[in-house]
Amino acid sequence: MKIETKVLHKGYEPRNGEPRTLPIYQSTTYQYDSAEEIGQLFDLSTDGFFYSRIHNPTVDAVEKKIASLEGGIGALCTTSGQAASFLALMNILKAGDHFISSSTIYGGSVNLFAVTMRRFGIDCTFVDAEASEVEIQKAIQPNTKAIFGETIANPALTILDIEKFACIAKKNKIPLIIDNTFATPVLCRPIEFGANIVIHSTTKYMDGHAVQLGGVIVDGGNFNWTNGKFPEFTEPDASYHGIVYTDTFKEAAYIVKARVQLMRDLGCYPTAQDAFLLNLGLETLPIRMKQHCENALAIARFLSESDMVESVNYPGLENNPYHTLMKKYTPNGCSGVVSFIIKGGRENAMRFMNALKLAGNVVHVADIRTCILHPASSTHRQLTDEQLKGAGISPGLIRFSVGLENLTDILDDLKNGLSEIEK
Ligand SMILES: *Cc1c(COP(=O)(O)O)cnc(C)c1O
């Protein structure tokens, strides 16, 4: 099946007389005929739903769909993208361990890795994604257990050379985790380039309608956890009567452990209603991504030609430094997010934004409705112009998340905003 078909038919496959569309199983628990069966479920010696903190049939269908879209063997949904990043790493790391991350990643991930996970005794080294393999290898320590990167970085809009990172990970016998939020499996499937685990904030394009926070972890099933570096996978788990994940669940050891151990203990599992809404979003993902990319490229071209715009950052533009990587990793488009710098700094950026009527001033991105954000007056408000420069953010920088409105209407809105600062 191609991806357009998978989004409609994978995960939930009704049998004779069953509902055509995915039902919402609004139940915290599941009934069995005998106490023995419940006991077996708690021992993980048989498969079945027992409590909706770790598994639910509606969520399960969406997990199977997303696993199929990414080319993975299994998936676990979470209540946010942040929870997905955290669980994906905590399933591998413990106090005293270390991991490497590309420095061009989502700001929320930077906080999580640099501050909160450090409080758990887990250390992260941030590396320049453009550095050579030899340079990046220098950051690897004996206790390094994972590498993390983002396909299309939010908000830097850089494209990660996934194969380079996969090669370093493989050489060091550690897994590569990729945040594929902006690309979605429609534009890039990191497992095909050697990634082992893929995560998403489903809050963005996957849901797409700005109604639902969520996240997901996908297991590529292509990593050997028995290589001696990951005893938590190969030694008995006392909390499950001494089960050994790699013995019992083979190539699915990672995703089963994430569910039955971490999700059991941390409990950030979405509800059936959450999954139902996410599923509706997924059903139209390929057609939406196509249009987001088309609109964004046209907008990026238009902005490049404006006298009021200093520069435009969109890897789809031929002169963008990431265009070559874009053609390799996201050849059909690089999402709907464009950033650009307005001439005249902070003041003109504010005037421009205030003149827009269609684009909404919101913190959200990757939505069907066009959104706009001015980092210098919002997410990075506390910084002086000097500090902003240090963070690589120009006072005139604008992040523009192109929606699915008619292109002419979006262009008219932009033209109107630009004419405001020309006055
Ligand atoms: C938004 C985002 C996250 C965090 O997701 P939430 O659903 O907001 O918790 C992680 N990674 C990327 C790339 C994001 O854009």
Coordinates of C-alpha atoms and ligand atoms in Angstrom, one line a residue:
M1 CA 0.0 0.0 0.0
K2 CA 1.1 3.6 -0.7
I3 CA 0.9 6.2 2.0
E4 CA -2.3 7.8 0.8
T5 CA -4.0 4.4 1.1
K6 CA -2.3 3.5 4.4
V7 CA -3.6 6.6 6.2
L8 CA -7.1 5.4 5.4
H9 CA -6.9 1.7 5.8
K10 CA -4.1 0.7 8.2
G11 CA -4.6 0.2 12.0
Y12 CA -8.3 -0.4 12.0
E13 CA -9.6 -3.1 9.7
P14 CA -13.3 -3.8 10.3
R15 CA -14.6 -7.3 10.0
N16 CA -18.0 -8.3 8.7
G17 CA -20.8 -6.1 10.2
E18 CA -18.4 -4.0 12.2
P19 CA -18.4 -0.1 12.2
R20 CA -16.7 1.2 9.0
T21 CA -14.8 3.9 11.0
L22 CA -12.6 3.6 14.1
P23 CA -14.8 3.3 17.2
I24 CA -14.0 5.3 20.4
Y25 CA -13.5 2.6 23.1
Q26 CA -14.4 4.8 26.1
S27 CA -13.4 2.3 28.8
T28 CA -10.7 2.4 31.4
T29 CA -10.7 -1.4 31.7
Y30 CA -11.3 -4.7 30.0
Q31 CA -13.3 -7.8 31.2
Y32 CA -12.0 -11.4 31.3
D33 CA -13.7 -14.7 32.2
S34 CA -11.1 -15.7 34.8
A35 CA -8.7 -14.4 37.3
E36 CA -6.0 -16.6 35.7
E37 CA -6.3 -14.7 32.4
I38 CA -5.8 -11.4 34.2
G39 CA -2.8 -12.9 36.0
Q40 CA -1.3 -13.9 32.7
L41 CA -1.8 -10.4 31.3
F42 CA 0.1 -9.0 34.3
D43 CA 2.9 -11.5 33.6
L44 CA 2.9 -10.4 30.0
S45 CA 2.6 -14.1 29.1
T46 CA -0.4 -13.4 27.0
D47 CA -1.5 -10.5 24.8
G48 CA -4.5 -8.3 25.6
F49 CA -5.8 -5.0 26.9
F50 CA -6.2 -4.6 30.6
Y51 CA -5.9 -1.0 31.7
S52 CA -6.1 2.2 29.6
R53 CA -3.1 3.8 31.3
I54 CA -0.9 1.6 29.0
H55 CA -3.2 0.4 26.1
N56 CA -6.6 1.0 24.6
P57 CA -8.1 -0.4 21.4
T58 CA -8.7 3.0 19.8
V59 CA -5.2 4.3 20.6
D60 CA -3.8 0.9 19.5
A61 CA -5.3 1.3 16.0
V62 CA -3.7 4.7 15.6
E63 CA -0.4 3.3 16.9
K64 CA -0.5 0.6 14.3
K65 CA -1.3 3.1 11.6
I66 CA 1.6 5.4 12.5
A67 CA 4.0 2.5 12.7
S68 CA 3.0 1.5 9.2
L69 CA 3.4 5.0 7.9
E70 CA 6.9 5.2 9.2
G71 CA 7.8 1.7 8.2
G72 CA 8.3 0.7 11.9
I73 CA 7.3 -2.5 13.7
G74 CA 5.3 -0.8 16.5
A75 CA 4.4 2.5 18.1
L76 CA 3.4 4.0 21.4
C77 CA 1.3 7.1 21.6
T78 CA 1.9 9.7 24.3
T79 CA 0.0 12.8 25.6
S80 CA 2.5 15.3 24.0
G81 CA 5.5 15.5 21.8
Q82 CA 7.6 16.3 24.9
A83 CA 6.4 13.1 26.6
A84 CA 7.4 11.2 23.4
S85 CA 11.0 12.6 23.4
F86 CA 11.4 12.0 27.1
L87 CA 10.1 8.4 27.1
A88 CA 12.0 7.5 23.9
L89 CA 15.3 8.5 25.7
M90 CA 14.4 7.2 29.2
N91 CA 13.6 3.8 27.8
I92 CA 17.4 3.6 27.0
L93 CA 19.1 5.9 29.5
K94 CA 19.6 5.8 33.2
A95 CA 21.5 8.0 35.7
G96 CA 25.2 8.2 34.8
D97 CA 24.5 7.7 31.0
H98 CA 25.2 10.2 28.3
F99 CA 23.7 11.0 24.8
I100 CA 24.4 13.2 21.9
S101 CA 22.0 15.6 20.2
S102 CA 22.2 17.8 17.2
S103 CA 22.1 21.4 18.5
T104 CA 19.6 22.4 15.9
I105 CA 16.5 21.0 17.5
Y106 CA 13.2 22.2 19.0
G107 CA 13.6 24.6 21.9
G108 CA 11.5 22.4 24.2
S109 CA 13.8 19.5 23.5
V110 CA 16.9 21.7 24.4
N111 CA 15.3 22.5 27.8
L112 CA 14.5 18.9 28.4
F113 CA 18.0 17.6 27.5
A114 CA 20.1 20.4 29.0
V115 CA 18.2 21.0 32.2
T116 CA 15.6 18.5 33.3
M117 CA 17.3 15.3 32.2
R118 CA 20.5 16.6 33.7
R119 CA 18.6 16.6 37.0
F120 CA 18.0 12.9 36.5
G121 CA 21.8 12.4 36.1
I122 CA 21.7 12.0 32.4
D123 CA 24.1 14.2 30.4
C124 CA 23.7 15.5 26.9
T125 CA 26.4 16.9 24.6
F126 CA 25.0 19.1 21.8
V127 CA 26.9 18.8 18.5
D128 CA 26.9 20.9 15.4
A129 CA 24.9 18.9 12.9
E130 CA 27.2 20.2 10.1
A131 CA 30.4 18.9 11.7
S132 CA 32.2 16.0 10.1
E133 CA 31.8 12.4 11.3
V134 CA 35.2 12.6 12.9
E135 CA 34.3 15.7 14.8
I136 CA 31.0 14.2 16.0
Q137 CA 32.7 11.0 17.0
K138 CA 34.9 13.0 19.4
A139 CA 31.7 13.7 21.5
I140 CA 31.1 9.9 22.0
Q141 CA 32.0 8.6 25.5
P142 CA 32.1 5.1 26.9
N143 CA 28.7 5.8 28.5
T144 CA 27.1 7.3 25.4
K145 CA 23.8 5.4 24.7
A146 CA 21.9 7.3 22.0
I147 CA 22.1 10.0 19.3
F148 CA 19.2 12.4 18.8
G149 CA 18.4 14.7 15.8
E150 CA 15.5 16.4 14.0
T151 CA 14.7 15.9 10.3
I152 CA 13.6 19.5 9.6
A153 CA 14.5 21.5 12.7
N154 CA 11.9 23.7 14.3
P155 CA 12.5 26.7 14.0
A156 CA 15.9 26.7 12.3
L157 CA 14.6 24.9 9.2
T158 CA 17.8 23.0 8.7
I159 CA 17.7 19.5 7.2
L160 CA 19.6 16.8 9.1
D161 CA 22.0 14.5 7.3
I162 CA 20.3 11.4 8.7
E163 CA 22.6 8.9 7.0
K164 CA 25.7 10.6 8.5
F165 CA 24.2 10.3 12.0
A166 CA 23.0 6.8 11.4
C167 CA 26.5 5.8 10.4
I168 CA 28.0 7.2 13.6
A169 CA 25.3 5.5 15.7
K170 CA 25.9 2.2 14.0
K171 CA 29.7 2.4 14.4
N172 CA 29.2 3.0 18.1
K173 CA 26.4 0.4 18.5
I174 CA 23.9 2.9 19.8
P175 CA 20.5 3.8 18.5
L176 CA 19.6 6.9 16.4
I177 CA 16.4 8.7 17.5
I178 CA 14.9 11.1 15.0
D179 CA 12.2 13.8 15.7
N180 CA 10.3 13.7 12.4
T181 CA 7.6 16.2 13.4
F182 CA 7.9 18.8 10.6
A183 CA 8.6 16.3 7.8
T184 CA 5.9 13.7 8.8
P185 CA 6.2 10.3 7.2
V186 CA 4.7 11.8 4.1
L187 CA 7.9 13.8 3.3
C188 CA 10.5 11.7 5.0
R189 CA 10.8 8.2 6.6
P190 CA 13.9 8.3 8.7
I191 CA 14.0 4.5 9.3
E192 CA 14.7 4.1 5.5
F193 CA 17.8 6.2 6.1
G194 CA 19.0 4.1 9.1
A195 CA 17.3 5.7 12.0
N196 CA 16.2 3.2 14.7
I197 CA 13.5 5.2 16.6
V198 CA 11.3 8.0 15.3
I199 CA 9.3 10.4 17.4
H200 CA 6.7 13.0 16.6
S201 CA 4.8 15.8 18.2
T202 CA 1.5 14.7 16.6
T203 CA 0.2 18.2 17.8
K204 CA 1.6 19.6 14.6
Y205 CA 0.9 18.3 11.1
M206 CA -0.3 14.8 12.1
D207 CA -3.3 16.3 13.9
G208 CA -3.0 19.3 11.7
H209 CA -6.2 21.0 13.0
A210 CA -4.8 22.5 16.2
V211 CA -7.3 20.6 18.3
Q212 CA -5.2 17.9 20.0
L213 CA -1.9 17.7 21.8
G214 CA -0.1 14.4 21.4
G215 CA 3.1 12.5 20.6
V216 CA 4.2 9.1 19.4
I217 CA 7.3 6.9 19.5
V218 CA 7.9 4.5 16.6
D219 CA 10.2 1.5 16.8
G220 CA 12.1 0.6 13.7
G221 CA 12.8 -2.9 15.1
N222 CA 16.2 -2.6 13.4
F223 CA 18.5 -2.2 16.4
N224 CA 20.3 -5.0 18.2
W225 CA 19.7 -4.4 22.0
T226 CA 21.7 -7.5 22.9
N227 CA 25.1 -6.0 22.0
G228 CA 26.1 -5.7 25.6
K229 CA 25.5 -2.0 26.1
F230 CA 21.8 -2.2 27.1
P231 CA 21.4 -4.6 30.2
E232 CA 17.9 -3.3 30.9
F233 CA 16.8 -5.1 27.7
T234 CA 18.7 -8.3 28.3
E235 CA 18.5 -8.8 32.1
P236 CA 15.4 -9.9 34.0
D237 CA 12.9 -7.1 34.9
A238 CA 11.9 -7.7 38.5
S239 CA 8.7 -5.8 38.0
Y240 CA 7.5 -8.5 35.6
H241 CA 8.5 -11.7 37.3
G242 CA 12.0 -11.6 35.7
I243 CA 10.9 -11.2 32.1
V244 CA 13.8 -10.5 29.7
Y245 CA 12.6 -8.1 27.0
T246 CA 14.9 -9.2 24.1
D247 CA 14.1 -12.9 24.8
T248 CA 10.3 -12.6 25.0
F249 CA 9.7 -9.8 22.5
K250 CA 12.6 -10.1 20.1
E251 CA 12.9 -7.2 17.7
A252 CA 9.9 -5.5 19.5
A253 CA 11.8 -5.3 22.8
Y254 CA 12.2 -1.5 22.8
I255 CA 8.5 -0.6 22.1
V256 CA 7.1 -3.2 24.4
K257 CA 9.4 -2.1 27.3
A258 CA 8.4 1.5 26.7
R259 CA 4.8 0.6 27.1
V260 CA 4.8 -2.0 29.9
Q261 CA 7.5 -0.4 32.0
L262 CA 7.7 3.4 31.4
M263 CA 4.0 4.0 30.4
R264 CA 2.9 1.9 33.3
D265 CA 5.0 3.9 35.7
L266 CA 4.6 7.4 34.2
G267 CA 1.1 7.2 32.8
C268 CA 1.2 9.8 30.0
Y269 CA -1.1 7.8 27.7
P270 CA -3.6 9.5 25.5
T271 CA -7.3 8.8 25.8
A272 CA -9.5 7.1 23.2
Q273 CA -11.0 10.5 22.3
D274 CA -7.5 11.9 21.7
A275 CA -6.6 9.1 19.4
F276 CA -9.9 9.3 17.5
L277 CA -9.2 13.0 16.7
L278 CA -5.6 12.3 15.8
N279 CA -6.8 9.6 13.4
L280 CA -9.1 12.0 11.6
G281 CA -6.1 14.2 11.1
L282 CA -4.0 11.4 9.8
E283 CA -6.5 10.4 7.2
T284 CA -5.9 13.6 5.2
L285 CA -2.2 14.0 6.0
P286 CA -0.7 13.2 2.6
I287 CA -3.1 15.6 0.7
R288 CA -2.5 18.3 3.3
M289 CA 1.3 18.0 3.3
K290 CA 1.3 18.3 -0.5
Q291 CA -0.7 21.5 -0.4
H292 CA 1.3 23.0 2.6
C293 CA 4.6 22.4 0.6
E294 CA 3.2 23.9 -2.6
N295 CA 1.8 27.0 -0.8
A296 CA 5.0 27.5 1.2
L297 CA 7.3 27.3 -1.8
A298 CA 5.2 29.9 -3.6
I299 CA 5.2 32.1 -0.5
A300 CA 9.0 31.7 0.0
R301 CA 9.5 32.7 -3.7
F302 CA 7.3 35.7 -3.3
L303 CA 9.1 36.9 -0.1
S304 CA 12.5 36.4 -1.8
E305 CA 11.5 39.0 -4.4
S306 CA 10.2 41.6 -1.9
D307 CA 12.4 44.7 -1.3
M308 CA 11.1 44.8 2.3
V309 CA 12.5 41.4 3.1
E310 CA 16.2 41.0 4.0
S311 CA 16.3 37.2 3.6
V312 CA 14.1 34.1 3.4
N313 CA 14.9 30.7 4.9
Y314 CA 13.2 27.7 3.2
P315 CA 15.2 24.7 2.1
G316 CA 13.0 24.3 -0.9
L317 CA 14.5 27.5 -2.4
E318 CA 17.4 26.6 -4.8
N319 CA 19.8 29.0 -3.2
N320 CA 19.2 27.7 0.4
P321 CA 22.3 26.0 1.9
Y322 CA 20.2 23.0 2.8
H323 CA 18.7 22.5 -0.6
T324 CA 20.9 19.6 -1.5
L325 CA 20.0 17.8 1.7
M326 CA 16.4 18.7 1.1
K327 CA 16.5 17.0 -2.3
K328 CA 17.8 13.9 -0.7
Y329 CA 15.7 13.6 2.4
T330 CA 12.5 15.5 1.6
P331 CA 12.4 15.5 -2.2
N332 CA 8.6 16.1 -2.4
G333 CA 8.7 19.3 -0.2
C334 CA 10.0 20.5 3.1
S335 CA 6.8 21.4 5.0
G336 CA 4.8 24.6 5.2
V337 CA 7.1 26.5 7.6
V338 CA 9.1 29.4 6.2
S339 CA 11.1 32.0 8.1
F340 CA 12.2 35.4 6.9
I341 CA 13.7 38.6 8.1
I342 CA 11.9 41.9 7.7
K343 CA 14.0 44.9 7.0
G344 CA 13.9 47.5 9.8
G345 CA 14.2 45.1 12.8
R346 CA 11.8 44.6 15.6
E347 CA 9.7 47.7 15.0
N348 CA 8.9 46.8 11.4
A349 CA 8.3 43.2 12.2
M350 CA 5.6 44.2 14.7
R351 CA 4.0 46.7 12.3
F352 CA 4.0 44.0 9.6
M353 CA 2.4 41.4 11.8
N354 CA -0.2 43.8 13.2
A355 CA -1.3 44.6 9.6
L356 CA -2.0 40.9 8.8
K357 CA -5.6 39.8 8.8
L358 CA -5.5 36.2 7.8
A359 CA -2.4 34.9 9.5
G360 CA -3.1 34.3 13.1
N361 CA -0.7 35.5 15.9
V362 CA -0.3 32.2 17.7
V363 CA 2.5 30.1 19.4
H364 CA 1.4 27.1 17.3
V365 CA 2.9 26.0 14.0
A366 CA 2.2 23.3 11.3
D367 CA -1.6 23.9 11.3
I368 CA -4.1 24.1 8.5
R369 CA -4.6 27.8 9.2
T370 CA -1.7 30.2 8.5
C371 CA 0.1 31.1 11.7
I372 CA 2.7 33.7 12.4
L373 CA 5.2 34.2 15.2
H374 CA 7.7 36.9 16.0
P375 CA 10.3 35.2 18.3
A376 CA 11.9 38.6 19.4
S377 CA 8.6 39.7 20.9
S378 CA 7.2 36.3 22.1
T379 CA 9.3 33.1 22.7
H380 CA 12.6 35.1 23.0
R381 CA 11.0 38.2 24.5
Q382 CA 13.4 38.5 27.5
L383 CA 16.5 38.8 25.3
T384 CA 18.1 42.1 24.3
D385 CA 18.9 42.6 20.6
E386 CA 22.5 41.8 21.4
Q387 CA 21.5 38.5 23.2
L388 CA 19.2 37.7 20.3
K389 CA 22.1 37.9 17.9
G390 CA 24.0 35.4 20.1
A391 CA 21.0 33.0 19.8
G392 CA 21.1 33.4 16.0
I393 CA 17.7 35.2 16.0
S394 CA 17.4 38.5 14.2
P395 CA 15.1 41.1 15.8
G396 CA 13.2 41.1 12.4
L397 CA 12.9 37.3 12.2
I398 CA 9.4 36.0 11.5
R399 CA 8.3 32.3 11.5
F400 CA 5.5 31.9 9.0
S401 CA 3.6 28.6 9.0
V402 CA 1.7 28.5 5.7
G403 CA -1.7 27.0 5.9
L404 CA -4.2 25.6 3.4
E405 CA -6.1 28.8 2.6
N406 CA -6.2 29.8 -1.1
L407 CA -2.7 30.9 -2.0
T408 CA -3.9 34.2 -3.5
D409 CA -5.5 35.1 -0.1
I410 CA -2.3 34.4 1.8
L411 CA -0.3 36.4 -0.7
D412 CA -2.7 39.3 -0.5
D413 CA -2.4 39.3 3.3
L414 CA 1.4 39.4 3.0
K415 CA 1.3 42.1 0.4
N416 CA -0.9 44.2 2.7
G417 CA 1.5 43.7 5.6
L418 CA 4.5 44.6 3.6
S419 CA 2.9 47.7 2.2
E420 CA 2.3 48.8 5.8
I421 CA 6.0 49.0 6.5
E422 CA 6.7 50.8 3.2
K423 CA 4.5 53.7 4.3
Ligands
LIG1 C1 6.2 21.0 19.2 C2 7.3 20.2 19.0 C3 7.7 19.3 20.0 C4 7.0 19.2 21.3 O1 5.7 18.7 21.1 P1 4.4 19.0 22.1 O2 3.4 18.2 21.4 O3 4.2 20.5 22.0 O4 4.8 18.6 23.4 C5 8.8 18.4 19.8 N1 9.5 18.5 18.6 C6 9.1 19.4 17.7 C7 9.9 19.4 16.4 C8 8.1 20.2 17.8 O5 7.8 21.1 16.8

